[in-house]
CSV table of C-alpha atoms in Angstrom, one decimal:
chain,number,residue,atom,x,y,z
A,1,MET,CA,5.8,-18.5,62.8
A,2,ALA,CA,6.5,-21.9,63.6
A,3,CYS,CA,7.0,-23.3,59.8
A,4,ILE,CA,5.1,-20.2,57.5
A,5,GLU,CA,7.4,-17.3,57.5
A,6,PRO,CA,5.8,-13.9,57.4
A,7,GLY,CA,6.0,-13.7,53.7
A,8,GLY,CA,4.2,-17.1,53.1
A,9,ALA,CA,6.9,-19.4,52.4
A,10,LEU,CA,6.9,-22.2,54.3
A,11,SER,CA,10.0,-23.3,56.7
A,12,PRO,CA,12.2,-26.5,55.9
A,13,SER,CA,10.1,-28.2,58.9
A,14,GLY,CA,6.8,-27.3,57.2
A,15,VAL,CA,7.7,-28.7,54.5
A,16,ASP,CA,9.1,-31.9,55.6
A,17,MET,CA,5.8,-32.2,57.7
A,18,LEU,CA,3.7,-31.7,54.7
A,19,LYS,CA,5.4,-34.0,52.7
A,20,ALA,CA,4.5,-36.7,55.5
A,21,MET,CA,1.4,-36.1,54.9
A,22,LYS,CA,0.4,-38.9,52.6
A,23,GLU,CA,-2.8,-39.9,54.3
A,24,PRO,CA,-4.8,-38.4,57.0
A,25,MET,CA,-2.7,-38.7,59.9
A,26,THR,CA,-2.7,-37.8,63.8
A,27,ALA,CA,0.1,-35.1,65.2
A,28,ILE,CA,1.6,-38.2,66.8
A,29,GLU,CA,2.2,-40.1,63.3
A,30,ILE,CA,3.4,-37.0,61.7
A,31,ALA,CA,6.1,-36.0,64.3
A,32,ALA,CA,7.3,-39.9,64.0
A,33,LEU,CA,7.3,-39.3,60.0
A,34,SER,CA,8.9,-35.7,59.9
A,35,SER,CA,11.5,-36.0,62.9
A,36,GLN,CA,10.1,-33.0,64.5
A,37,PRO,CA,8.9,-33.0,68.1
A,38,VAL,CA,4.9,-33.7,68.7
A,39,PHE,CA,4.4,-30.1,70.5
A,40,LYS,CA,6.2,-28.3,67.1
A,41,VAL,CA,3.8,-30.7,64.9
A,42,ARG,CA,0.4,-29.5,67.0
A,43,SER,CA,1.6,-25.7,66.7
A,44,SER,CA,2.6,-25.9,62.9
A,45,MET,CA,-0.8,-27.8,62.2
A,46,ARG,CA,-2.5,-25.1,63.7
A,47,GLU,CA,-0.7,-22.5,61.5
A,48,LEU,CA,-1.0,-24.9,58.1
A,49,VAL,CA,-4.9,-25.0,58.8
A,50,ASP,CA,-5.1,-21.0,59.5
A,51,ALA,CA,-3.2,-20.9,55.8
A,52,GLY,CA,-5.4,-23.5,54.1
A,53,LEU,CA,-3.1,-25.7,53.5
A,54,VAL,CA,-4.4,-28.7,55.7
A,55,THR,CA,-7.8,-29.7,56.9
A,56,THR,CA,-8.4,-31.5,60.4
A,57,ASP,CA,-11.3,-33.4,61.7
A,58,GLY,CA,-10.0,-32.5,65.3
A,59,GLU,CA,-7.6,-35.5,65.4
A,60,ARG,CA,-6.5,-36.4,62.0
A,61,TYR,CA,-4.6,-33.7,59.7
A,62,SER,CA,-5.0,-34.0,55.9
A,63,ILE,CA,-2.9,-32.2,53.2
A,64,THR,CA,-5.0,-29.9,50.8
A,65,GLY,CA,-4.5,-29.3,47.5
A,66,LYS,CA,-3.3,-25.9,48.2
A,67,GLY,CA,-0.8,-27.9,50.8
A,68,LYS,CA,0.3,-30.2,47.4
A,69,GLU,CA,1.1,-27.0,45.3
A,70,ALA,CA,3.1,-25.4,48.0
A,71,ILE,CA,5.5,-28.5,48.3
A,72,GLN,CA,5.6,-29.2,44.3
A,73,ASP,CA,8.8,-27.8,44.1
A,74,GLN,CA,10.3,-28.4,47.4
B,1,MET,CA,-9.0,14.1,98.3
B,2,GLU,CA,-10.0,10.5,97.7
B,3,GLU,CA,-6.7,8.6,98.5
B,4,MET,CA,-5.3,6.7,95.5
B,5,LYS,CA,-4.6,3.0,95.9
B,6,GLU,CA,-2.8,0.7,93.8
B,7,VAL,CA,-5.0,-2.1,93.1
B,8,ARG,CA,-2.3,-5.3,91.9
B,9,GLU,CA,-4.2,-8.5,91.0
B,10,MET,CA,-2.2,-11.2,92.4
B,11,PRO,CA,-2.7,-14.8,90.9
B,12,SER,CA,-2.8,-17.4,93.1
B,13,LEU,CA,0.6,-19.5,92.3
B,14,PRO,CA,0.9,-22.9,91.2
B,15,ARG,CA,0.8,-25.7,93.3
B,16,LEU,CA,1.9,-29.2,93.5
B,17,GLY,CA,-0.3,-32.1,92.3
B,18,ALA,CA,-2.8,-29.2,90.5
B,19,PRO,CA,-3.3,-28.6,86.8
B,20,ALA,CA,-0.4,-26.6,85.1
B,21,PRO,CA,-2.1,-23.3,84.2
B,22,GLN,CA,-2.3,-22.9,80.4
B,23,PHE,CA,-1.0,-20.2,78.0
B,24,GLU,CA,-0.3,-19.4,74.5
B,25,ALA,CA,3.5,-17.7,74.3
B,26,VAL,CA,5.4,-16.7,71.5
B,27,THR,CA,8.8,-18.7,71.1
B,28,THR,CA,11.8,-19.3,69.2
B,29,HIS,CA,9.5,-21.9,67.7
B,30,GLY,CA,6.5,-20.2,67.1
B,31,THR,CA,3.9,-19.8,69.0
B,32,LEU,CA,3.2,-22.7,71.6
B,33,LYS,CA,0.5,-23.7,73.9
B,34,LEU,CA,1.2,-25.7,76.7
B,35,GLU,CA,-1.8,-28.1,75.4
B,36,ASP,CA,0.7,-28.6,72.4
B,37,TYR,CA,2.8,-30.7,75.0
B,38,LYS,CA,0.0,-33.4,76.5
B,39,GLY,CA,1.4,-36.8,76.2
B,40,SER,CA,4.9,-35.4,77.0
B,41,TRP,CA,6.3,-34.3,80.4
B,42,LEU,CA,7.8,-30.7,80.0
B,43,ILE,CA,10.7,-28.9,82.2
B,44,LEU,CA,9.2,-25.2,82.0
B,45,PHE,CA,12.0,-23.0,83.1
B,46,SER,CA,12.8,-19.3,83.6
B,47,HIS,CA,16.0,-17.4,83.4
B,48,PRO,CA,16.8,-13.8,84.6
B,49,ALA,CA,17.9,-12.2,81.0
B,50,ASP,CA,19.4,-13.2,78.1
B,51,PHE,CA,23.0,-12.5,77.3
B,52,THR,CA,24.4,-13.0,81.0
B,53,PRO,CA,26.6,-15.3,81.7
B,54,VAL,CA,25.0,-17.7,84.7
B,55,CYS,CA,21.9,-17.9,82.3
B,56,THR,CA,24.5,-18.9,79.8
B,57,THR,CA,26.3,-21.6,81.9
B,58,GLU,CA,22.5,-22.8,82.3
B,59,PHE,CA,21.6,-23.1,78.8
B,60,ILE,CA,24.4,-24.7,78.1
B,61,GLY,CA,23.6,-27.3,80.8
B,62,PHE,CA,19.8,-27.8,79.5
B,63,ALA,CA,21.3,-28.6,76.5
B,64,GLU,CA,23.4,-31.0,77.7
B,65,ILE,CA,20.7,-32.9,79.6
B,66,TYR,CA,18.4,-32.5,76.6
B,67,PRO,CA,19.1,-35.8,74.9
B,68,GLN,CA,18.6,-37.8,78.0
B,69,LEU,CA,15.5,-35.7,79.0
B,70,LYS,CA,14.1,-37.1,75.4
B,71,GLU,CA,14.6,-40.5,76.2
B,72,MET,CA,12.5,-40.1,79.2
B,73,ASN,CA,9.7,-38.3,77.1
B,74,THR,CA,10.4,-35.4,78.1
B,75,GLU,CA,10.6,-31.5,76.7
B,76,LEU,CA,12.4,-28.6,77.8
B,77,LEU,CA,10.5,-24.9,77.2
B,78,GLY,CA,12.8,-21.6,78.4
B,79,LEU,CA,11.7,-18.4,79.1
B,80,SER,CA,12.5,-14.8,80.1
B,81,ILE,CA,11.2,-11.3,79.7
B,82,ASP,CA,13.3,-10.7,76.6
B,83,SER,CA,12.0,-10.6,73.1
B,84,VAL,CA,11.9,-13.3,70.9
B,85,TYR,CA,14.7,-11.7,68.5
B,86,SER,CA,17.2,-10.8,71.8
B,87,HIS,CA,16.4,-15.2,72.3
B,88,ILE,CA,17.4,-16.0,68.7
B,89,ALA,CA,20.6,-13.5,69.3
B,90,TRP,CA,21.6,-15.2,72.2
B,91,VAL,CA,21.0,-18.9,71.2
B,92,ARG,CA,22.8,-17.9,67.8
B,93,ASN,CA,25.6,-16.7,70.1
B,94,ILE,CA,25.9,-19.6,72.3
B,95,LYS,CA,26.1,-21.5,69.2
B,96,GLU,CA,28.6,-19.1,67.7
B,97,LYS,CA,30.8,-18.6,70.8
B,98,MET,CA,30.6,-22.1,72.8
B,99,GLY,CA,29.9,-24.1,69.8
B,100,VAL,CA,26.6,-25.4,72.0
B,101,ASP,CA,23.3,-25.7,70.1
B,102,ILE,CA,20.1,-25.1,72.0
B,103,PRO,CA,17.7,-27.3,70.6
B,104,PHE,CA,14.5,-26.0,72.5
B,105,PRO,CA,12.1,-23.5,72.7
B,106,VAL,CA,12.4,-20.2,74.6
B,107,ILE,CA,9.1,-18.0,75.1
B,108,ALA,CA,9.5,-14.4,74.7
B,109,ASP,CA,7.4,-13.3,77.5
B,110,LEU,CA,7.5,-9.6,77.5
B,111,ASN,CA,3.9,-9.0,78.6
B,112,LYS,CA,4.8,-11.4,82.0
B,113,ASP,CA,2.0,-13.4,80.6
B,114,VAL,CA,3.2,-17.0,81.6
B,115,ALA,CA,5.3,-15.5,84.3
B,116,THR,CA,2.9,-14.0,86.4
B,117,LYS,CA,0.7,-17.2,86.0
B,118,TYR,CA,3.4,-19.3,87.2
B,119,GLY,CA,5.1,-17.0,90.0
B,120,MET,CA,8.2,-16.5,88.2
B,121,VAL,CA,9.0,-13.0,89.1
B,122,MET,CA,10.3,-12.4,92.7
B,123,PRO,CA,9.7,-8.5,93.4
B,124,GLY,CA,12.2,-9.1,96.4
B,125,GLU,CA,14.9,-9.9,93.8
B,126,SER,CA,14.0,-8.4,90.7
B,127,ASP,CA,10.5,-6.4,89.0
B,128,THR,CA,11.9,-6.7,85.8
B,129,GLU,CA,13.3,-10.3,85.6
B,130,THR,CA,12.5,-13.6,86.3
B,131,SER,CA,14.2,-15.9,88.8
B,132,ARG,CA,15.6,-19.3,88.2
B,133,CYS,CA,12.4,-21.3,88.5
B,134,VAL,CA,11.7,-24.7,87.4
B,135,PHE,CA,8.0,-26.6,86.7
B,136,ILE,CA,8.1,-30.3,86.1
B,137,ILE,CA,4.9,-30.8,84.4
B,138,ASP,CA,3.5,-34.4,83.9
B,139,ASP,CA,2.3,-35.7,80.6
B,140,LYS,CA,-1.3,-35.2,82.0
B,141,GLN,CA,-0.3,-31.3,82.5
B,142,ILE,CA,-0.3,-31.5,86.4
B,143,ILE,CA,2.6,-29.8,88.5
B,144,ARG,CA,4.8,-32.5,89.7
B,145,ALA,CA,7.6,-30.4,91.3
B,146,MET,CA,8.6,-27.1,91.6
B,147,ILE,CA,12.3,-25.5,92.2
B,148,TYR,CA,13.0,-22.0,92.6
B,149,TYR,CA,16.8,-20.8,92.6
B,150,PRO,CA,17.8,-17.1,93.4
B,151,LEU,CA,19.2,-14.9,90.6
B,152,THR,CA,22.9,-15.3,91.7
B,153,THR,CA,22.9,-19.1,91.7
B,154,GLY,CA,23.0,-21.2,88.5
B,155,ARG,CA,21.0,-24.2,88.7
B,156,ASN,CA,22.0,-28.0,89.2
B,157,MET,CA,21.4,-30.0,86.3
B,158,ASP,CA,22.2,-33.1,87.9
B,159,GLU,CA,19.1,-32.7,90.7
B,160,ILE,CA,16.7,-31.7,87.6
B,161,LEU,CA,17.3,-34.8,85.9
B,162,ARG,CA,17.4,-37.1,89.2
B,163,THR,CA,13.8,-35.4,90.0
B,164,MET,CA,12.9,-36.4,86.8
B,165,GLN,CA,13.8,-39.9,87.3
B,166,ALA,CA,12.3,-40.3,90.8
B,167,LEU,CA,8.9,-39.2,89.6
B,168,GLN,CA,8.9,-41.3,86.8
B,169,ALA,CA,10.1,-44.3,89.1
B,170,THR,CA,7.3,-43.2,91.2
B,171,ASP,CA,4.9,-43.3,88.6
B,172,LYS,CA,5.7,-46.4,87.0
B,173,ASN,CA,6.0,-48.7,90.1
B,174,GLY,CA,4.3,-47.0,92.9
B,175,ILE,CA,6.9,-46.6,95.0
B,176,ALA,CA,9.0,-43.3,97.0
B,177,THR,CA,12.6,-42.6,96.8
B,178,PRO,CA,15.0,-41.8,99.5
B,179,ALA,CA,17.2,-39.0,100.4
B,180,ASN,CA,19.6,-38.8,97.5
B,181,TRP,CA,18.3,-41.6,95.5
B,182,ARG,CA,19.5,-42.3,92.1
B,183,PRO,CA,18.3,-44.8,89.4
B,184,GLY,CA,19.7,-48.4,90.6
B,185,ASP,CA,19.5,-47.3,94.4
B,186,LYS,CA,16.9,-49.4,96.7
B,187,VAL,CA,13.2,-47.5,97.0
B,188,ILE,CA,10.7,-47.1,100.0
B,189,VAL,CA,7.9,-49.1,99.7
B,190,PRO,CA,5.0,-47.1,101.0
B,191,PRO,CA,4.1,-47.7,104.4
B,192,PRO,CA,0.9,-50.0,105.2
B,193,LYS,CA,-2.1,-48.1,106.2
B,194,THR,CA,-3.9,-50.5,108.6
B,195,ALA,CA,-2.5,-52.4,111.9
B,196,GLU,CA,-3.4,-55.3,110.2
B,197,MET,CA,-1.0,-54.6,107.1
B,198,ALA,CA,1.6,-53.1,109.4
B,199,ASP,CA,1.8,-56.9,111.0
B,200,LYS,CA,2.0,-58.4,107.5
B,201,ARG,CA,4.6,-55.8,106.3
B,202,VAL,CA,7.6,-57.5,108.3
B,203,GLY,CA,7.1,-60.7,106.7
B,204,GLU,CA,6.5,-59.8,103.1
B,205,GLY,CA,10.1,-60.3,101.7
B,206,TYR,CA,11.2,-56.4,101.9
B,207,GLU,CA,14.3,-55.2,103.6
B,208,CYS,CA,12.9,-53.7,106.6
B,209,SER,CA,14.3,-51.6,109.4
B,210,ASP,CA,10.3,-51.4,111.2
B,211,TRP,CA,7.1,-52.1,109.8
B,212,TYR,CA,6.8,-48.4,108.3
B,213,PHE,CA,10.7,-48.1,106.7
B,214,CYS,CA,10.8,-50.9,104.2
B,215,LYS,CA,12.7,-50.8,100.9
B,216,LYS,CA,13.6,-53.0,98.0
B,217,GLU,CA,15.0,-53.3,94.6
B,218,LEU,CA,13.1,-52.0,91.8
């Protein structure tokens, strides 16, 4: 897993990406704001969508309420 | 008794100018798909095995050229037929013993899925290890260069970097590059394709040895 540990905890890069998502963004925009390479953002977004922390319209990604809760204390 | 025949499926090997075979693979940076790299150039390379000396020198070499590659919108992705735990342990060992951070992901291709798609296993050398293959894949996911080295010979990072520079110079400027070209050297103007254009070429201000062999500064 790129950004979610087997126990469900977010990795530091996963936290950085979620924190960067103040509004719906493309993978390239998230990469620029979180200092992660684009390939890693795309891979991580798949995991975060599967985990319900992020939604996507196919192009832009948005953090969900569950995603906001996940980074609340980070 | 019916003769038993072993049927081995031989996938067609990648070819220059063709779309790179798609894959999804477990790596040291999570599960990655080739399509995750769209928009970036990618150097996909295989090594025979973790915790081996020649491969260790190569990984250090790749890590050294990584900053230059990043400036060229190019990522690195390693591969061998080892587990992700082996890769993680080896990368940590390189950091601990040699002080070199390996910043790029490495595919754990235990089922040889990617190695088979890219023809990285050379049975004449080894059935269980990948040879030292390099695939340069452009930002549209087309295979632009392939380099193969045997198990015993470590790769030349300078040549990999030079090939990348040449390919990107070609795409940007519509030129070709001569033998041993380096950035800053003169480049080859594509030869004229008609007799009329050949007549015109010599007067076009290029440095020409003949109508088909002209160079220019970039």
